[in-house]
Coordinates of C-alpha atoms in Angstrom, one line a residue:
W90 CA -79.5 -33.7 -74.8
P91 CA -76.9 -34.8 -77.4
G92 CA -75.6 -38.3 -76.8
S93 CA -78.8 -39.5 -75.2
G94 CA -82.0 -41.0 -76.5
S95 CA -83.9 -37.8 -76.1
Q96 CA -82.4 -34.9 -78.1
Q97 CA -82.6 -31.5 -76.2
G98 CA -81.1 -29.3 -79.0
R99 CA -80.0 -29.1 -82.6
Y100 CA -76.9 -28.3 -84.5
L101 CA -77.0 -25.5 -87.2
T102 CA -74.8 -26.2 -90.1
E103 CA -73.5 -24.3 -93.2
D104 CA -71.9 -25.8 -96.2
A105 CA -68.3 -25.2 -97.1
V106 CA -68.3 -23.5 -100.5
M107 CA -66.0 -22.5 -103.3
G108 CA -65.9 -18.8 -103.9
N109 CA -63.9 -15.6 -104.0
L110 CA -62.5 -13.9 -100.9
V111 CA -61.5 -10.2 -100.7
V112 CA -59.9 -9.0 -97.5
T113 CA -59.7 -5.2 -96.9
I114 CA -58.7 -2.8 -94.2
S115 CA -59.8 0.8 -93.7
A116 CA -57.7 3.9 -93.0
S117 CA -58.3 7.6 -93.1
G118 CA -56.0 10.4 -94.1
T119 CA -55.6 13.5 -96.3
L120 CA -54.8 14.2 -99.9
Q121 CA -51.5 16.1 -100.6
P122 CA -49.6 17.1 -103.8
T123 CA -46.8 14.8 -104.8
R124 CA -44.5 17.7 -104.5
S125 CA -45.1 21.2 -103.1
V126 CA -42.6 24.0 -102.4
D127 CA -42.7 26.7 -99.8
V128 CA -41.4 29.9 -101.4
G129 CA -40.0 32.4 -99.0
S130 CA -37.7 35.3 -98.7
E131 CA -34.1 35.3 -97.5
L132 CA -34.2 39.1 -97.0
S133 CA -36.2 41.3 -94.7
G134 CA -38.0 44.3 -96.1
T135 CA -41.3 45.6 -97.4
L136 CA -43.1 43.9 -100.3
E137 CA -43.4 46.4 -103.1
A138 CA -45.5 44.1 -105.4
V139 CA -47.2 40.7 -105.3
L140 CA -47.8 39.5 -108.8
V141 CA -49.7 36.2 -108.4
N142 CA -52.7 34.9 -106.6
D143 CA -54.2 31.6 -105.5
N144 CA -54.8 29.1 -108.2
D145 CA -52.6 30.9 -110.7
R146 CA -50.4 28.7 -112.9
V147 CA -46.7 29.7 -112.8
T148 CA -43.6 28.7 -114.6
K149 CA -40.1 28.2 -113.3
G150 CA -38.3 31.6 -113.0
Q151 CA -41.5 33.6 -113.1
V152 CA -41.6 36.7 -110.8
L153 CA -43.9 36.2 -107.9
A154 CA -43.2 39.2 -105.8
R155 CA -40.6 42.0 -105.3
L156 CA -39.2 43.7 -102.2
E157 CA -38.5 47.4 -101.9
T158 CA -34.8 47.7 -102.8
S159 CA -33.8 51.3 -101.9
K160 CA -31.7 50.2 -98.9
L161 CA -30.2 47.4 -101.0
Q162 CA -29.2 49.8 -103.7
D163 CA -27.6 52.1 -101.2
A164 CA -25.6 49.1 -99.9
V165 CA -24.4 48.4 -103.5
A166 CA -23.3 52.0 -104.0
K167 CA -21.4 52.0 -100.7
S168 CA -19.7 48.7 -101.7
R169 CA -18.7 50.1 -105.1
A170 CA -17.1 53.1 -103.4
A171 CA -15.3 50.8 -101.1
V172 CA -14.0 48.8 -104.0
A173 CA -12.8 52.0 -105.7
Q174 CA -11.0 53.1 -102.6
M175 CA -9.3 49.7 -102.2
E176 CA -8.2 49.8 -105.8
A177 CA -6.5 53.2 -105.2
T178 CA -4.9 51.8 -102.0
V179 CA -3.6 48.8 -103.9
A180 CA -2.1 51.0 -106.7
E181 CA -0.4 53.2 -104.1
A182 CA 1.0 50.3 -102.2
R183 CA 2.2 48.7 -105.4
A184 CA 3.9 51.9 -106.6
N185 CA 5.7 52.4 -103.2
L186 CA 6.9 48.8 -103.2
N187 CA 8.2 49.0 -106.8
R188 CA 10.0 52.3 -105.9
L189 CA 11.8 50.8 -102.9
R190 CA 12.8 47.7 -104.9
H191 CA 14.2 50.0 -107.6
V192 CA 16.2 51.9 -105.1
A193 CA 17.5 48.7 -103.5
E194 CA 18.6 47.6 -107.0
L195 CA 20.5 50.8 -107.7
S196 CA 22.2 50.9 -104.3
G197 CA 23.2 47.3 -104.4
G198 CA 20.9 46.5 -101.5
K199 CA 22.3 49.2 -99.1
V200 CA 19.1 51.2 -99.0
P201 CA 16.3 50.9 -98.1
S202 CA 16.7 48.7 -95.1
K203 CA 15.4 45.1 -95.1
S204 CA 12.7 46.0 -92.6
E205 CA 11.4 48.9 -94.7
L206 CA 11.2 46.7 -97.8
E207 CA 9.3 44.0 -95.8
T208 CA 6.9 46.6 -94.5
A209 CA 6.2 47.8 -98.0
E210 CA 5.5 44.3 -99.2
A211 CA 3.2 43.6 -96.2
T212 CA 1.3 46.8 -96.9
F213 CA 0.8 45.8 -100.5
Q214 CA -0.5 42.4 -99.6
R215 CA -2.9 43.8 -97.1
A216 CA -4.2 46.2 -99.7
V217 CA -4.8 43.4 -102.1
A218 CA -6.6 41.4 -99.4
N219 CA -8.8 44.4 -98.5
D220 CA -9.6 44.9 -102.2
T221 CA -10.7 41.2 -102.5
S222 CA -12.9 41.6 -99.5
A223 CA -14.5 44.7 -100.8
R224 CA -15.2 43.1 -104.1
A225 CA -16.8 40.1 -102.3
T226 CA -19.0 42.5 -100.3
L227 CA -20.1 44.2 -103.5
K228 CA -21.0 40.9 -105.1
S229 CA -23.0 39.9 -102.0
D230 CA -24.9 43.2 -102.1
E231 CA -25.6 42.8 -105.8
T232 CA -26.9 39.2 -105.1
N233 CA -29.3 40.6 -102.5
I234 CA -30.7 42.9 -105.2
E235 CA -31.4 39.8 -107.2
K236 CA -32.9 38.0 -104.2
A237 CA -35.3 40.9 -103.7
V238 CA -37.1 39.6 -106.8
I239 CA -38.8 36.4 -105.6
R240 CA -39.2 33.9 -108.5
S241 CA -41.0 30.5 -108.8
P242 CA -38.6 27.6 -108.4
I243 CA -40.8 25.1 -110.3
N244 CA -43.7 24.9 -112.8
G245 CA -46.9 24.5 -110.9
V246 CA -50.0 26.0 -109.3
V247 CA -50.1 28.5 -106.5
L248 CA -51.9 26.8 -103.6
T249 CA -51.6 29.5 -101.0
R250 CA -50.6 33.2 -101.1
K251 CA -49.8 34.4 -97.6
V252 CA -48.7 38.0 -98.2
E253 CA -50.1 41.3 -99.5
P254 CA -48.3 44.3 -101.1
G255 CA -46.9 46.7 -98.4
Q256 CA -46.5 43.9 -95.9
T257 CA -43.2 43.7 -94.0
V258 CA -41.2 40.5 -94.3
A259 CA -38.9 39.7 -91.4
A260 CA -36.3 37.1 -92.2
A261 CA -34.6 36.5 -88.9
M262 CA -34.2 32.9 -87.5
T263 CA -36.5 31.3 -90.0
T264 CA -37.4 32.1 -93.6
P265 CA -40.9 33.4 -93.9
V266 CA -43.2 31.5 -96.3
L267 CA -44.8 33.7 -98.9
F268 CA -46.3 31.2 -101.3
V269 CA -47.0 27.5 -101.4
I270 CA -46.7 26.0 -105.0
A271 CA -47.7 22.5 -106.0
E272 CA -45.9 21.0 -109.0
D273 CA -48.6 18.9 -110.6
L274 CA -52.1 18.4 -109.2
T275 CA -52.9 15.7 -111.8
K276 CA -50.8 13.3 -109.7
M277 CA -51.4 13.4 -106.0
E278 CA -50.8 11.2 -102.9
L279 CA -53.1 10.1 -100.1
Q280 CA -51.4 9.9 -96.7
V281 CA -53.3 7.6 -94.4
K282 CA -52.6 6.2 -90.9
V283 CA -52.7 2.4 -90.8
D284 CA -53.3 0.7 -87.4
E285 CA -50.5 -1.5 -86.1
A286 CA -52.8 -4.5 -86.2
D287 CA -53.2 -4.2 -90.0
V288 CA -49.8 -2.8 -91.1
G289 CA -48.3 -6.3 -91.4
T290 CA -50.7 -7.1 -94.3
V291 CA -50.1 -3.9 -96.2
K292 CA -47.6 -4.2 -99.1
L293 CA -46.3 -2.1 -101.9
G294 CA -48.4 -2.2 -105.1
Q295 CA -51.6 -3.3 -103.4
P296 CA -54.7 -1.8 -104.9
A297 CA -57.0 0.5 -102.9
S298 CA -59.9 2.8 -103.3
F299 CA -61.1 5.8 -101.3
T300 CA -63.9 8.2 -101.0
V301 CA -64.1 11.9 -100.1
S302 CA -67.0 14.0 -98.8
A303 CA -67.0 16.3 -101.8
W304 CA -67.9 13.5 -104.2
T305 CA -70.6 11.3 -102.5
G306 CA -70.8 7.8 -104.0
R307 CA -67.7 8.1 -106.1
N308 CA -64.8 5.7 -105.5
F309 CA -61.3 6.9 -106.5
P310 CA -58.6 4.2 -107.3
A311 CA -55.2 4.3 -105.7
V312 CA -52.1 2.1 -105.3
I313 CA -49.9 1.6 -102.2
Q314 CA -46.7 3.6 -102.9
R315 CA -44.9 3.6 -99.5
V316 CA -45.4 2.1 -96.0
G317 CA -43.6 4.0 -93.3
L318 CA -41.3 2.3 -90.8
G319 CA -41.7 5.0 -88.2
S320 CA -44.7 4.9 -86.0
T321 CA -47.0 7.7 -84.6
I322 CA -48.7 7.3 -81.2
T323 CA -51.9 9.2 -80.6
D324 CA -54.0 8.5 -77.5
N325 CA -52.1 5.3 -77.0
V326 CA -53.0 4.2 -80.5
V327 CA -50.0 3.2 -82.7
T328 CA -50.3 3.9 -86.4
Y329 CA -48.0 3.9 -89.4
K330 CA -48.0 6.5 -92.2
T331 CA -48.8 4.9 -95.6
V332 CA -48.7 6.8 -98.9
L333 CA -51.0 5.9 -101.8
S334 CA -50.5 7.3 -105.3
V335 CA -53.6 8.8 -106.9
A336 CA -54.4 9.9 -110.4
N337 CA -56.3 13.2 -110.6
D338 CA -56.6 13.8 -114.3
D339 CA -60.0 15.7 -114.0
L340 CA -58.7 17.7 -111.0
A341 CA -61.7 16.6 -108.9
L342 CA -59.5 16.1 -105.9
R343 CA -57.9 19.0 -104.0
P344 CA -55.1 19.1 -101.5
G345 CA -56.2 18.8 -97.9
M346 CA -59.4 16.8 -98.6
T347 CA -60.1 14.1 -95.9
A348 CA -60.4 10.6 -97.4
T349 CA -61.4 7.2 -96.2
A350 CA -59.4 4.5 -97.9
R351 CA -60.2 0.8 -98.4
I352 CA -57.0 -1.2 -99.0
V353 CA -57.2 -4.7 -100.5
T354 CA -54.7 -6.9 -98.6
A355 CA -55.8 -10.2 -100.1
N356 CA -57.8 -11.3 -103.1
R357 CA -58.4 -15.0 -103.5
E358 CA -60.4 -16.5 -106.4
N359 CA -62.2 -19.9 -106.4
V360 CA -61.0 -21.0 -103.0
L361 CA -62.6 -23.1 -100.3
L362 CA -64.4 -21.0 -97.7
V363 CA -66.1 -21.6 -94.4
S364 CA -68.0 -19.3 -92.1
N365 CA -66.0 -17.9 -89.2
G366 CA -68.6 -19.3 -86.9
A367 CA -67.5 -22.8 -87.9
L368 CA -64.0 -22.1 -86.7
R369 CA -65.2 -20.6 -83.4
F370 CA -67.6 -23.5 -82.7
T371 CA -66.9 -25.9 -79.8
P372 CA -69.4 -28.6 -79.0
P373 CA -71.1 -28.3 -75.6
P374 CA -69.7 -30.8 -73.0
T375 CA -72.9 -32.8 -73.0
A376 CA -72.5 -33.5 -76.8
A377 CA -69.8 -36.0 -76.3
A378 CA -71.0 -37.5 -73.0
P379 CA -72.2 -41.1 -72.8
S380 CA -75.8 -41.7 -72.1
G381 CA -75.1 -42.9 -68.6
S382 CA -77.6 -44.3 -66.2
I383 CA -81.2 -43.3 -65.7
V384 CA -80.3 -41.8 -62.4
S385 CA -77.5 -39.6 -63.8
R386 CA -79.9 -38.4 -66.4
L387 CA -82.5 -37.3 -63.8
L388 CA -79.9 -35.5 -61.6
P389 CA -79.7 -31.8 -62.3
R390 CA -76.7 -30.8 -64.5
P391 CA -74.7 -27.5 -64.4
P392 CA -75.8 -25.0 -67.1
T393 CA -74.3 -25.5 -70.5
Q394 CA -71.7 -22.9 -71.5
K395 CA -70.8 -22.2 -75.1
T396 CA -67.1 -21.8 -75.4
Q397 CA -66.2 -19.7 -78.4
Q398 CA -62.7 -19.1 -79.7
P399 CA -61.7 -16.5 -82.3
A400 CA -61.1 -17.8 -85.8
T401 CA -57.4 -18.1 -86.5
T402 CA -55.9 -16.6 -89.7
S403 CA -53.0 -19.1 -90.1
G404 CA -51.8 -22.4 -88.6
P405 CA -53.8 -25.5 -87.5
A406 CA -57.4 -25.2 -86.7
Q407 CA -60.5 -27.5 -86.8
V408 CA -64.1 -27.5 -87.8
W409 CA -66.9 -29.9 -86.7
V410 CA -69.2 -32.0 -88.9
L411 CA -72.0 -34.4 -88.0
K412 CA -71.3 -38.1 -88.2
D413 CA -74.2 -40.4 -87.1
G414 CA -75.8 -37.4 -85.4
Q415 CA -72.7 -36.5 -83.3
P416 CA -70.1 -33.8 -83.9
A417 CA -66.7 -34.9 -85.2
A418 CA -63.7 -32.7 -85.6
I419 CA -61.8 -32.2 -88.9
A420 CA -58.4 -30.6 -88.8
V421 CA -57.9 -27.8 -91.4
Q422 CA -55.3 -25.1 -92.3
T423 CA -56.7 -21.6 -92.5
G424 CA -55.7 -18.6 -94.7
P425 CA -56.9 -15.0 -94.8
S426 CA -60.3 -14.0 -93.4
N427 CA -62.5 -11.1 -94.2
G428 CA -64.3 -11.2 -90.8
R429 CA -67.2 -13.3 -92.1
Q430 CA -65.5 -16.1 -94.1
T431 CA -62.1 -17.7 -93.9
E432 CA -60.1 -19.5 -96.6
I433 CA -59.3 -23.2 -96.0
T434 CA -55.9 -23.9 -97.4
G435 CA -55.5 -27.5 -96.3
G436 CA -57.1 -30.5 -94.5
E437 CA -59.8 -33.1 -95.4
L438 CA -62.7 -30.6 -95.6
K439 CA -64.3 -30.6 -99.0
A440 CA -66.7 -28.2 -100.8
G441 CA -70.3 -29.0 -100.0
M442 CA -69.6 -30.6 -96.6
P443 CA -71.9 -29.2 -93.9
V444 CA -70.0 -27.8 -91.0
I445 CA -71.5 -26.9 -87.6
I446 CA -71.6 -23.2 -86.8
E447 CA -73.9 -23.3 -83.7
Y448 CA -75.7 -25.5 -81.2
Q449 CA -79.2 -24.4 -80.2
E450 CA -80.9 -25.8 -77.1
T451 CA -84.6 -26.7 -77.4
K452 CA -86.8 -24.4 -75.4
K453 CA -88.8 -26.2 -72.7

């Protein structure tokens, strides 16, 4: 065994090397348009015509559908009649008020009485108010006629058409969605869920790539655009919504596609690297024990246990090298790790030095 005259095992070493280190994390999500609008109807009624279909390109203000407007037109006619009636009432009240004022002027204020004059003034003011209300009702009814024609609010592409001609639209507590329009499909966003263990390393502007099932073997580039502060808990797993901006000039990507993203959280060039096994390695207890007496060597010893600790990603750590056939510790400072190798940012370790990654006992 190590430390005695008869070696019972051997140390496996691996050289510390200079190289490049790329650290990535994986996350899955779906592709969405950068901006999409749900187009609905504020009015209830029957759809008289639907003028666009899925995948049609539309411009702002273009007519998408029309509601049947016979009831709305009847309401407008009724409101116009009410306005005409209110205009006549105002004219009558104004004429009566002017007549009483003229009589009061001729009689030197003796007739009519003050109460009669005040009543005539109040009647005139109520008529004017009623006329204003009738005109507002007419304007509202005329606006409803305009709203019966459903127009596109943006330039874009119709993603979804949810209605057919003759279908009844009921706008009660919520506005029914008739169409979904995406503004520009050449620029999209990928919304992924990043695990809480990885979100600390995700920053704005980091490069990423992703794949979709529709295009096997093709990697699409992306860039981190936003990292959400709010969390989502699903089956006791905490994730954070992260948005990646995606260029889709050839329109190969479509909204709703499931994607698996690979986000580059660290990219180090020409740095000192060691195997993660070197950071986990701890010499067996017998390795540092003195040779002892012959009797102690012949006595049975407890089985050797390999103690392994996870590699740290920051702060002090140590690796072991061989000096005169025995393991000796060297303190190091560690940086990012890709799960196989870890960057050494400080310490006395140099490139080319063999570090111990494992101890193997000799089979008897």
